[in-house]
Amino acid sequence: MDTVHFIQQTIDIKELIRYTINIERLVKCKTNSKLFWGKFAMKEKSRAALWDNAKFFLMILVVIGHATIWGTESSHIFSSSLLFIYSFHMPLFIFISGMFFSPKKIPQKCVSYFAIYCAYKIFIFIVYSLLGRMRGLQLFVEGEAPWFIFALAVYILITYCIRNLNLKYILVIFTILALFAGYDRTLTDEFVLARCIKFYPFYLLGVIVSREKIEKQAQNKYCKFAGLIILIIAALCFWFFKDKLYFLRYIFTGRNAFKTEIWNYGWAMQLLCYAIALIMGWAFIMIMPTKPHKFITVGGQNTLQVYFWHRPLIQIPVDLGILAKYVLYDRKTILIWLFLMIPYALILYLKPFSFPVCFLTPDRFIKKEKVIETDDLKENRN
């Protein structure tokens, strides 16, 4: 009996230590989450910091890109910056999203994204109404920022349906479809059809490719150097040949049919844009830091809240005439405006801006089953 009693005490001590460690971790996570970010702990142990670091900097580019769209006709800095950013930022975001596709919790994920999309549409409608814009609420017609969230729900649903097929052949089929989708003028912003078709190959490619290979390349100093050179060359090309390349903007956005000037070889221009997006996206990943950082890495896990807030709030100084009156007339003020977008994006990573995204996560839509406490459970609890 003494031996049995000793073993039982040892087991109880081990359990106490295990629970103490878990509680300590939980307390640390909660304590850190109150400092700056919505969630401070890494979401997955196997998830390399590279991808969240890339998302962090990509989101800053998204904010800067949307800050340039109103001055492209009058500012060379705005127009060339827009070309550079739009050439790869959304394809890369979609590609990374595809890399982390999981067939689990599909209904919850789709409902979550659709709920965030609807909340985003209503938020934009309220802001625009306060600014005096008289426009109706078209829930399923979207040409501005919310399209990305709606498209993610569509991509997840489609990928789940075809998950047991040969995805490489499916990728070829969707790529061909996307190359010629620009000839169909009926593909508009309604149900985000044009962008869903033209950007889906990037999502599917993310599902197929090996994360580990890219992560190894990102640790190679020669790949990092090559990535930096590619981005510099691309920036110089968009700067010096902006006038000749500006027609690519309407292909980069993914929402427009081919213009008359390129109608006969529109599919080739679409293919060129895909190649540019892949090369520049690879180069961008290569120059990203691979080690976890409590500020950058965790910020990259909360990019959706920045995406939700940034676009309508930028519209406020534009509609109030601040941009036209104080920014566009001088190169220095233009550069100041663009650089201000960096701290602006960082502010949107603060915990107060996690609303309403944090309340519309997939886990919120999981039905909680009521646990019936049996006599055995009561006895064990006691």
mmCIF file of C-alpha atoms in Angstrom:
data_model
loop_
_atom_site.group_PDB
_atom_site.id
_atom_site.type_symbol
_atom_site.label_atom_id
_atom_site.label_comp_id
_atom_site.label_asym_id
_atom_site.label_seq_id
_atom_site.Cartn_x
_atom_site.Cartn_y
_atom_site.Cartn_z
ATOM 1 C CA MET A 1 0.000 0.000 0.000
ATOM 2 C CA ASP A 2 2.860 2.381 0.777
ATOM 3 C CA THR A 3 4.332 1.766 -2.678
ATOM 4 C CA VAL A 4 1.000 2.404 -4.366
ATOM 5 C CA HIS A 5 0.514 5.538 -2.272
ATOM 6 C CA PHE A 6 3.997 6.796 -3.233
ATOM 7 C CA ILE A 7 3.367 6.204 -6.948
ATOM 8 C CA GLN A 8 0.019 8.020 -6.701
ATOM 9 C CA GLN A 9 1.695 11.002 -5.018
ATOM 10 C CA THR A 10 4.384 11.075 -7.718
ATOM 11 C CA ILE A 11 1.734 11.099 -10.449
ATOM 12 C CA ASP A 12 -0.135 13.895 -8.680
ATOM 13 C CA ILE A 13 3.052 15.974 -8.431
ATOM 14 C CA LYS A 14 3.789 15.487 -12.137
ATOM 15 C CA GLU A 15 0.257 16.522 -13.036
ATOM 16 C CA LEU A 16 0.549 19.581 -10.790
ATOM 17 C CA ILE A 17 3.824 20.591 -12.486
ATOM 18 C CA ARG A 18 2.318 20.084 -15.948
ATOM 19 C CA TYR A 19 -0.753 22.188 -15.170
ATOM 20 C CA THR A 20 1.420 24.859 -13.542
ATOM 21 C CA ILE A 21 3.542 25.146 -16.690
ATOM 22 C CA ASN A 22 0.451 25.372 -18.904
ATOM 23 C CA ILE A 23 -1.115 28.046 -16.701
ATOM 24 C CA GLU A 24 2.148 29.996 -16.698
ATOM 25 C CA ARG A 25 2.271 29.908 -20.501
ATOM 26 C CA LEU A 26 -1.336 31.010 -20.705
ATOM 27 C CA VAL A 27 -0.731 33.919 -18.345
ATOM 28 C CA LYS A 28 2.324 35.006 -20.355
ATOM 29 C CA CYS A 29 0.361 34.889 -23.585
ATOM 30 C CA LYS A 30 -2.475 36.947 -22.148
ATOM 31 C CA THR A 31 -0.131 39.423 -20.550
ATOM 32 C CA ASN A 32 1.779 39.976 -23.768
ATOM 33 C CA SER A 33 -1.394 40.297 -25.814
ATOM 34 C CA LYS A 34 -2.317 43.403 -23.838
ATOM 35 C CA LEU A 35 0.887 45.205 -24.734
ATOM 36 C CA PHE A 36 0.455 45.918 -28.412
ATOM 37 C CA TRP A 37 -0.865 43.142 -30.600
ATOM 38 C CA GLY A 38 -4.134 41.284 -30.725
ATOM 39 C CA LYS A 39 -2.392 37.919 -30.277
ATOM 40 C CA PHE A 40 1.185 37.628 -29.193
ATOM 41 C CA ALA A 41 1.821 33.891 -29.481
ATOM 42 C CA MET A 42 2.810 32.184 -32.708
ATOM 43 C CA LYS A 43 -0.232 30.519 -34.264
ATOM 44 C CA GLU A 44 1.588 27.350 -35.322
ATOM 45 C CA LYS A 45 4.800 25.876 -34.027
ATOM 46 C CA SER A 46 5.603 24.579 -37.517
ATOM 47 C CA ARG A 47 4.855 27.907 -39.146
ATOM 48 C CA ALA A 48 8.057 29.617 -40.215
ATOM 49 C CA ALA A 49 8.366 33.270 -39.266
ATOM 50 C CA LEU A 50 9.311 34.078 -42.871
ATOM 51 C CA TRP A 51 5.705 34.139 -44.060
ATOM 52 C CA ASP A 52 4.346 36.321 -41.298
ATOM 53 C CA ASN A 53 7.289 38.690 -41.731
ATOM 54 C CA ALA A 54 6.483 38.892 -45.440
ATOM 55 C CA LYS A 55 2.803 39.584 -44.727
ATOM 56 C CA PHE A 56 3.758 42.363 -42.317
ATOM 57 C CA PHE A 57 5.764 44.258 -44.941
ATOM 58 C CA LEU A 58 3.297 43.401 -47.704
ATOM 59 C CA MET A 59 0.503 45.041 -45.740
ATOM 60 C CA ILE A 60 2.561 48.214 -45.443
ATOM 61 C CA LEU A 61 2.910 48.151 -49.230
ATOM 62 C CA VAL A 62 -0.857 47.689 -49.555
ATOM 63 C CA VAL A 63 -1.451 50.814 -47.464
ATOM 64 C CA ILE A 64 1.121 52.817 -49.444
ATOM 65 C CA GLY A 65 -0.342 51.554 -52.714
ATOM 66 C CA HIS A 66 -3.837 52.705 -51.795
ATOM 67 C CA ALA A 67 -2.401 56.071 -50.755
ATOM 68 C CA THR A 68 -1.124 56.650 -54.304
ATOM 69 C CA ILE A 69 -4.191 55.925 -56.433
ATOM 70 C CA TRP A 70 -5.605 59.493 -56.306
ATOM 71 C CA GLY A 71 -2.495 61.241 -57.605
ATOM 72 C CA THR A 72 -1.263 58.997 -60.396
ATOM 73 C CA GLU A 73 -2.235 61.446 -63.150
ATOM 74 C CA SER A 74 -0.351 64.379 -61.621
ATOM 75 C CA SER A 75 2.573 62.693 -59.842
ATOM 76 C CA HIS A 76 5.303 60.553 -61.372
ATOM 77 C CA ILE A 77 6.188 59.291 -57.885
ATOM 78 C CA PHE A 78 2.639 58.116 -57.265
ATOM 79 C CA SER A 79 2.200 56.421 -60.637
ATOM 80 C CA SER A 80 5.567 54.616 -60.655
ATOM 81 C CA SER A 81 5.128 53.554 -57.005
ATOM 82 C CA LEU A 82 1.687 52.199 -57.810
ATOM 83 C CA LEU A 83 3.027 50.156 -60.719
ATOM 84 C CA PHE A 84 5.790 48.689 -58.584
ATOM 85 C CA ILE A 85 3.501 47.747 -55.692
ATOM 86 C CA TYR A 86 0.530 46.542 -57.752
ATOM 87 C CA SER A 87 2.747 44.306 -59.872
ATOM 88 C CA PHE A 88 3.068 41.699 -57.114
ATOM 89 C CA HIS A 89 1.550 42.634 -53.731
ATOM 90 C CA MET A 90 -1.909 41.047 -54.033
ATOM 91 C CA PRO A 91 -0.748 37.989 -56.012
ATOM 92 C CA LEU A 92 1.829 37.351 -53.292
ATOM 93 C CA PHE A 93 -0.714 37.823 -50.519
ATOM 94 C CA ILE A 94 -3.021 35.321 -52.235
ATOM 95 C CA PHE A 95 -0.132 32.921 -52.835
ATOM 96 C CA ILE A 96 0.803 32.947 -49.128
ATOM 97 C CA SER A 97 -2.842 32.402 -48.181
ATOM 98 C CA GLY A 98 -2.890 29.343 -50.437
ATOM 99 C CA MET A 99 0.234 27.956 -48.780
ATOM 100 C CA PHE A 100 -1.642 27.737 -45.492
ATOM 101 C CA PHE A 101 -4.838 26.235 -46.891
ATOM 102 C CA SER A 102 -6.283 23.565 -44.621
ATOM 103 C CA PRO A 103 -9.367 21.412 -45.276
ATOM 104 C CA LYS A 104 -10.449 21.885 -41.645
ATOM 105 C CA LYS A 105 -13.238 24.211 -40.475
ATOM 106 C CA ILE A 106 -14.195 25.128 -44.046
ATOM 107 C CA PRO A 107 -17.757 26.302 -43.267
ATOM 108 C CA GLN A 108 -16.507 28.420 -40.369
ATOM 109 C CA LYS A 109 -13.749 29.983 -42.475
ATOM 110 C CA CYS A 110 -16.079 30.844 -45.344
ATOM 111 C CA VAL A 111 -18.707 32.314 -43.020
ATOM 112 C CA SER A 112 -15.993 34.245 -41.177
ATOM 113 C CA TYR A 113 -14.608 35.839 -44.330
ATOM 114 C CA PHE A 114 -18.068 36.624 -45.638
ATOM 115 C CA ALA A 115 -19.030 38.240 -42.321
ATOM 116 C CA ILE A 116 -15.863 40.362 -42.361
ATOM 117 C CA TYR A 117 -16.576 41.270 -45.986
ATOM 118 C CA CYS A 118 -20.114 42.436 -45.107
ATOM 119 C CA ALA A 119 -18.840 44.387 -42.100
ATOM 120 C CA TYR A 120 -16.221 46.019 -44.326
ATOM 121 C CA LYS A 121 -18.835 46.994 -46.916
ATOM 122 C CA ILE A 122 -21.046 48.555 -44.244
ATOM 123 C CA PHE A 123 -18.072 50.390 -42.713
ATOM 124 C CA ILE A 124 -17.114 51.884 -46.085
ATOM 125 C CA PHE A 125 -20.737 52.846 -46.745
ATOM 126 C CA ILE A 126 -20.946 54.686 -43.398
ATOM 127 C CA VAL A 127 -17.650 56.539 -43.939
ATOM 128 C CA TYR A 128 -18.569 57.548 -47.485
ATOM 129 C CA SER A 129 -22.012 58.687 -46.351
ATOM 130 C CA LEU A 130 -20.469 60.888 -43.656
ATOM 131 C CA LEU A 131 -18.183 62.368 -46.319
ATOM 132 C CA GLY A 132 -21.196 63.296 -48.440
ATOM 133 C CA ARG A 133 -20.908 60.573 -51.044
ATOM 134 C CA MET A 134 -24.397 59.625 -52.149
ATOM 135 C CA ARG A 135 -24.007 56.053 -53.245
ATOM 136 C CA GLY A 136 -26.026 52.936 -52.561
ATOM 137 C CA LEU A 137 -24.882 49.804 -50.808
ATOM 138 C CA GLN A 138 -24.235 47.120 -53.428
ATOM 139 C CA LEU A 139 -23.453 44.087 -51.325
ATOM 140 C CA PHE A 140 -22.290 41.804 -54.124
ATOM 141 C CA VAL A 141 -20.667 44.369 -56.400
ATOM 142 C CA GLU A 142 -17.188 45.272 -55.210
ATOM 143 C CA GLY A 143 -14.320 47.028 -56.930
ATOM 144 C CA GLU A 144 -12.501 48.370 -53.873
ATOM 145 C CA ALA A 145 -10.572 46.775 -51.023
ATOM 146 C CA PRO A 146 -13.221 44.320 -49.686
ATOM 147 C CA TRP A 147 -12.905 42.205 -52.844
ATOM 148 C CA PHE A 148 -9.883 40.400 -51.393
ATOM 149 C CA ILE A 149 -11.809 39.083 -48.371
ATOM 150 C CA PHE A 150 -14.712 37.878 -50.516
ATOM 151 C CA ALA A 151 -12.281 36.208 -52.925
ATOM 152 C CA LEU A 152 -10.544 34.337 -50.087
ATOM 153 C CA ALA A 153 -13.846 32.734 -49.103
ATOM 154 C CA VAL A 154 -14.390 31.693 -52.724
ATOM 155 C CA TYR A 155 -10.846 30.334 -53.044
ATOM 156 C CA ILE A 156 -11.155 28.268 -49.872
ATOM 157 C CA LEU A 157 -14.456 26.782 -50.993
ATOM 158 C CA ILE A 158 -13.231 25.936 -54.503
ATOM 159 C CA THR A 159 -9.974 24.443 -53.244
ATOM 160 C CA TYR A 160 -11.815 22.298 -50.726
ATOM 161 C CA CYS A 161 -14.071 20.931 -53.482
ATOM 162 C CA ILE A 162 -11.135 19.983 -55.749
ATOM 163 C CA ARG A 163 -8.685 18.928 -53.015
ATOM 164 C CA ASN A 164 -8.706 15.249 -54.084
ATOM 165 C CA LEU A 165 -8.050 15.991 -57.763
ATOM 166 C CA ASN A 166 -4.719 16.413 -59.532
ATOM 167 C CA LEU A 167 -4.105 20.022 -58.579
ATOM 168 C CA LYS A 168 -1.286 20.511 -61.078
ATOM 169 C CA TYR A 169 -3.634 19.833 -63.987
ATOM 170 C CA ILE A 170 -6.298 21.998 -62.372
ATOM 171 C CA LEU A 171 -3.717 24.794 -62.079
ATOM 172 C CA VAL A 172 -3.008 24.591 -65.808
ATOM 173 C CA ILE A 173 -6.723 24.750 -66.604
ATOM 174 C CA PHE A 174 -7.371 27.736 -64.336
ATOM 175 C CA THR A 175 -4.290 29.537 -65.645
ATOM 176 C CA ILE A 176 -5.468 29.187 -69.253
ATOM 177 C CA LEU A 177 -8.933 30.347 -68.197
ATOM 178 C CA ALA A 178 -7.416 33.358 -66.423
ATOM 179 C CA LEU A 179 -5.263 34.280 -69.430
ATOM 180 C CA PHE A 180 -8.333 34.611 -71.649
ATOM 181 C CA ALA A 181 -10.763 35.957 -69.041
ATOM 182 C CA GLY A 182 -9.823 39.515 -70.064
ATOM 183 C CA TYR A 183 -11.643 39.039 -73.371
ATOM 184 C CA ASP A 184 -14.964 38.586 -71.549
ATOM 185 C CA ARG A 185 -16.383 42.042 -70.880
ATOM 186 C CA THR A 186 -19.235 40.543 -68.833
ATOM 187 C CA LEU A 187 -16.755 39.668 -66.059
ATOM 188 C CA THR A 188 -17.090 42.709 -63.840
ATOM 189 C CA ASP A 189 -16.995 43.582 -60.167
ATOM 190 C CA GLU A 190 -20.241 41.720 -59.609
ATOM 191 C CA PHE A 191 -19.489 38.851 -57.200
ATOM 192 C CA VAL A 192 -15.829 39.814 -57.738
ATOM 193 C CA LEU A 193 -15.885 37.415 -60.687
ATOM 194 C CA ALA A 194 -13.021 38.927 -62.679
ATOM 195 C CA ARG A 195 -10.585 38.952 -59.779
ATOM 196 C CA CYS A 196 -11.685 35.557 -58.472
ATOM 197 C CA ILE A 197 -10.798 34.013 -61.835
ATOM 198 C CA LYS A 198 -7.617 35.962 -62.587
ATOM 199 C CA PHE A 199 -6.012 35.617 -59.150
ATOM 200 C CA TYR A 200 -7.038 32.062 -58.293
ATOM 201 C CA PRO A 201 -3.984 30.481 -60.016
ATOM 202 C CA PHE A 202 -1.784 32.193 -57.404
ATOM 203 C CA TYR A 203 -3.812 30.687 -54.560
ATOM 204 C CA LEU A 204 -3.721 27.233 -56.114
ATOM 205 C CA LEU A 205 0.004 27.547 -56.764
ATOM 206 C CA GLY A 206 0.469 28.315 -53.069
ATOM 207 C CA VAL A 207 -1.395 25.119 -52.196
ATOM 208 C CA ILE A 208 0.854 23.054 -54.472
ATOM 209 C CA VAL A 209 4.388 24.359 -53.898
ATOM 210 C CA SER A 210 6.621 23.267 -51.051
ATOM 211 C CA ARG A 211 7.014 25.790 -48.253
ATOM 212 C CA GLU A 212 10.223 24.145 -47.087
ATOM 213 C CA LYS A 213 12.031 24.717 -50.387
ATOM 214 C CA ILE A 214 11.216 28.414 -50.424
ATOM 215 C CA GLU A 215 12.188 28.742 -46.759
ATOM 216 C CA LYS A 216 15.589 27.178 -47.513
ATOM 217 C CA GLN A 217 16.077 29.542 -50.439
ATOM 218 C CA ALA A 218 15.240 32.508 -48.200
ATOM 219 C CA GLN A 219 18.132 31.519 -45.927
ATOM 220 C CA ASN A 220 20.576 31.454 -48.831
ATOM 221 C CA LYS A 221 22.602 34.664 -49.074
ATOM 222 C CA TYR A 222 22.893 34.377 -52.862
ATOM 223 C CA CYS A 223 19.116 34.124 -53.219
ATOM 224 C CA LYS A 224 18.729 37.146 -50.981
ATOM 225 C CA PHE A 225 21.167 39.104 -53.112
ATOM 226 C CA ALA A 226 19.381 38.013 -56.298
ATOM 227 C CA GLY A 227 16.037 39.054 -54.828
ATOM 228 C CA LEU A 228 17.350 42.485 -53.920
ATOM 229 C CA ILE A 229 18.797 43.011 -57.413
ATOM 230 C CA ILE A 230 15.505 41.963 -59.052
ATOM 231 C CA LEU A 231 13.480 44.418 -56.976
ATOM 232 C CA ILE A 232 15.925 47.261 -57.662
ATOM 233 C CA ILE A 233 15.848 46.598 -61.409
ATOM 234 C CA ALA A 234 12.034 46.442 -61.357
ATOM 235 C CA ALA A 235 11.815 49.728 -59.438
ATOM 236 C CA LEU A 236 14.137 51.416 -61.922
ATOM 237 C CA CYS A 237 12.164 50.072 -64.889
ATOM 238 C CA PHE A 238 8.860 51.317 -63.492
ATOM 239 C CA TRP A 239 10.456 54.679 -62.727
ATOM 240 C CA PHE A 240 12.169 55.350 -66.049
ATOM 241 C CA PHE A 241 9.683 53.568 -68.344
ATOM 242 C CA LYS A 242 6.516 54.437 -66.483
ATOM 243 C CA ASP A 243 4.759 55.949 -69.492
ATOM 244 C CA LYS A 244 5.349 52.864 -71.634
ATOM 245 C CA LEU A 245 4.441 50.398 -68.892
ATOM 246 C CA TYR A 246 1.506 52.184 -67.308
ATOM 247 C CA PHE A 247 -1.046 50.229 -69.362
ATOM 248 C CA LEU A 248 -0.077 47.200 -67.243
ATOM 249 C CA ARG A 249 -1.791 48.815 -64.258
ATOM 250 C CA TYR A 250 -5.197 47.792 -65.590
ATOM 251 C CA ILE A 251 -4.034 44.204 -65.900
ATOM 252 C CA PHE A 252 -2.321 44.158 -62.495
ATOM 253 C CA THR A 253 -5.618 45.052 -60.776
ATOM 254 C CA GLY A 254 -7.308 41.958 -62.219
ATOM 255 C CA ARG A 255 -10.712 43.622 -62.585
ATOM 256 C CA ASN A 256 -10.539 45.040 -66.112
ATOM 257 C CA ALA A 257 -11.127 43.595 -69.553
ATOM 258 C CA PHE A 258 -8.354 44.044 -72.093
ATOM 259 C CA LYS A 259 -8.248 47.487 -73.643
ATOM 260 C CA THR A 260 -8.579 47.934 -77.398
ATOM 261 C CA GLU A 261 -4.883 48.783 -77.786
ATOM 262 C CA ILE A 262 -3.798 45.303 -76.618
ATOM 263 C CA TRP A 263 -6.873 43.321 -77.578
ATOM 264 C CA ASN A 264 -5.132 41.081 -80.131
ATOM 265 C CA TYR A 265 -2.372 40.056 -77.711
ATOM 266 C CA GLY A 266 -4.091 40.632 -74.386
ATOM 267 C CA TRP A 267 -3.518 37.036 -73.245
ATOM 268 C CA ALA A 268 0.230 37.507 -73.761
ATOM 269 C CA MET A 269 0.189 40.687 -71.665
ATOM 270 C CA GLN A 270 -1.710 38.814 -68.950
ATOM 271 C CA LEU A 271 0.926 36.090 -69.066
ATOM 272 C CA LEU A 272 3.640 38.745 -68.812
ATOM 273 C CA CYS A 273 1.951 40.197 -65.718
ATOM 274 C CA TYR A 274 1.795 36.732 -64.163
ATOM 275 C CA ALA A 275 5.509 36.270 -64.812
ATOM 276 C CA ILE A 276 6.295 39.676 -63.296
ATOM 277 C CA ALA A 277 4.202 38.877 -60.223
ATOM 278 C CA LEU A 278 5.909 35.502 -59.707
ATOM 279 C CA ILE A 279 9.443 36.827 -60.164
ATOM 280 C CA MET A 280 8.943 39.901 -58.008
ATOM 281 C CA GLY A 281 6.998 37.927 -55.411
ATOM 282 C CA TRP A 282 9.872 35.439 -55.143
ATOM 283 C CA ALA A 283 12.372 38.293 -54.899
ATOM 284 C CA PHE A 284 10.331 39.964 -52.158
ATOM 285 C CA ILE A 285 10.207 36.768 -50.093
ATOM 286 C CA MET A 286 13.944 36.292 -50.482
ATOM 287 C CA ILE A 287 14.797 39.605 -48.821
ATOM 288 C CA MET A 288 12.466 39.012 -45.875
ATOM 289 C CA PRO A 289 13.923 38.246 -42.418
ATOM 290 C CA THR A 290 13.627 34.562 -41.572
ATOM 291 C CA LYS A 291 13.903 34.823 -37.792
ATOM 292 C CA PRO A 292 10.853 35.497 -35.603
ATOM 293 C CA HIS A 293 10.420 38.990 -34.247
ATOM 294 C CA LYS A 294 7.814 39.813 -31.611
ATOM 295 C CA PHE A 295 6.887 43.033 -33.407
ATOM 296 C CA ILE A 296 7.054 42.021 -37.069
ATOM 297 C CA THR A 297 6.162 38.329 -36.996
ATOM 298 C CA VAL A 298 3.124 38.645 -34.773
ATOM 299 C CA GLY A 299 2.066 41.736 -36.685
ATOM 300 C CA GLY A 300 2.085 39.621 -39.826
ATOM 301 C CA GLN A 301 -0.482 37.351 -38.191
ATOM 302 C CA ASN A 302 -2.889 40.267 -37.768
ATOM 303 C CA THR A 303 -2.770 41.898 -41.194
ATOM 304 C CA LEU A 304 -6.499 41.502 -41.754
ATOM 305 C CA GLN A 305 -7.351 44.152 -39.179
ATOM 306 C CA VAL A 306 -5.042 46.637 -40.936
ATOM 307 C CA TYR A 307 -6.631 45.749 -44.255
ATOM 308 C CA PHE A 308 -10.080 46.343 -42.770
ATOM 309 C CA TRP A 309 -9.392 49.838 -41.432
ATOM 310 C CA HIS A 310 -6.828 51.419 -43.736
ATOM 311 C CA ARG A 311 -8.769 52.106 -46.928
ATOM 312 C CA PRO A 312 -11.822 54.022 -45.618
ATOM 313 C CA LEU A 313 -9.684 56.116 -43.270
ATOM 314 C CA ILE A 314 -7.361 57.163 -46.110
ATOM 315 C CA GLN A 315 -10.437 58.361 -47.990
ATOM 316 C CA ILE A 316 -11.161 60.990 -45.342
ATOM 317 C CA PRO A 317 -8.241 63.391 -46.114
ATOM 318 C CA VAL A 318 -8.785 62.773 -49.818
ATOM 319 C CA ASP A 319 -12.454 63.784 -49.792
ATOM 320 C CA LEU A 320 -11.738 66.725 -47.491
ATOM 321 C CA GLY A 321 -9.337 68.075 -50.110
ATOM 322 C CA ILE A 322 -6.238 67.777 -47.928
ATOM 323 C CA LEU A 323 -4.417 65.595 -50.448
ATOM 324 C CA ALA A 324 -5.026 67.939 -53.380
ATOM 325 C CA LYS A 325 -4.329 71.110 -51.417
ATOM 326 C CA TYR A 326 -1.291 70.183 -49.324
ATOM 327 C CA VAL A 327 0.301 67.071 -50.888
ATOM 328 C CA LEU A 328 0.160 66.863 -54.658
ATOM 329 C CA TYR A 329 1.709 70.226 -55.456
ATOM 330 C CA ASP A 330 5.253 69.396 -54.277
ATOM 331 C CA ARG A 331 7.596 66.383 -54.470
ATOM 332 C CA LYS A 332 8.633 66.735 -50.821
ATOM 333 C CA THR A 333 5.077 66.677 -49.553
ATOM 334 C CA ILE A 334 4.338 63.662 -51.759
ATOM 335 C CA LEU A 335 7.238 61.748 -50.211
ATOM 336 C CA ILE A 336 6.141 62.814 -46.718
ATOM 337 C CA TRP A 337 2.618 61.565 -47.464
ATOM 338 C CA LEU A 338 3.936 58.170 -48.573
ATOM 339 C CA PHE A 339 6.290 57.810 -45.613
ATOM 340 C CA LEU A 340 3.464 58.725 -43.225
ATOM 341 C CA MET A 341 1.667 55.622 -44.416
ATOM 342 C CA ILE A 342 4.228 53.471 -42.564
ATOM 343 C CA PRO A 343 3.418 54.740 -39.034
ATOM 344 C CA TYR A 344 -0.241 54.853 -40.080
ATOM 345 C CA ALA A 345 -0.138 51.133 -40.879
ATOM 346 C CA LEU A 346 1.699 50.404 -37.606
ATOM 347 C CA ILE A 347 -0.978 52.232 -35.625
ATOM 348 C CA LEU A 348 -3.650 50.049 -37.219
ATOM 349 C CA TYR A 349 -1.868 47.002 -35.774
ATOM 350 C CA LEU A 350 -2.794 48.208 -32.270
ATOM 351 C CA LYS A 351 -5.239 46.091 -30.335
ATOM 352 C CA PRO A 352 -8.190 48.569 -30.465
ATOM 353 C CA PHE A 353 -8.231 48.154 -34.260
ATOM 354 C CA SER A 354 -8.635 44.391 -33.963
ATOM 355 C CA PHE A 355 -12.375 45.088 -33.804
ATOM 356 C CA PRO A 356 -14.467 43.795 -35.550
ATOM 357 C CA VAL A 357 -12.146 41.218 -37.138
ATOM 358 C CA CYS A 358 -11.330 39.575 -33.796
ATOM 359 C CA PHE A 359 -15.054 38.961 -33.205
ATOM 360 C CA LEU A 360 -15.567 37.333 -36.603
ATOM 361 C CA THR A 361 -12.831 34.681 -36.561
ATOM 362 C CA PRO A 362 -13.716 31.111 -37.639
ATOM 363 C CA ASP A 363 -13.679 29.845 -34.042
ATOM 364 C CA ARG A 364 -16.532 32.217 -33.210
ATOM 365 C CA PHE A 365 -18.805 30.244 -35.538
ATOM 366 C CA ILE A 366 -18.135 26.834 -34.005
ATOM 367 C CA LYS A 367 -21.189 25.488 -32.265
ATOM 368 C CA LYS A 368 -20.410 24.716 -28.650
ATOM 369 C CA GLU A 369 -21.796 21.383 -27.552
ATOM 370 C CA LYS A 370 -23.259 21.138 -24.088
ATOM 371 C CA VAL A 371 -21.288 18.719 -21.939
ATOM 372 C CA ILE A 372 -23.461 16.438 -19.815
ATOM 373 C CA GLU A 373 -21.694 15.786 -16.550
ATOM 374 C CA THR A 374 -21.967 12.139 -15.570
ATOM 375 C CA ASP A 375 -21.494 10.648 -12.145
ATOM 376 C CA ASP A 376 -17.950 9.512 -13.114
ATOM 377 C CA LEU A 377 -16.992 13.060 -14.141
ATOM 378 C CA LYS A 378 -18.376 14.462 -10.915
ATOM 379 C CA GLU A 379 -16.436 11.906 -8.904
ATOM 380 C CA ASN A 380 -13.190 12.628 -10.772
ATOM 381 C CA ARG A 381 -13.733 16.396 -10.393
ATOM 382 C CA ASN A 382 -14.252 16.022 -6.695
#
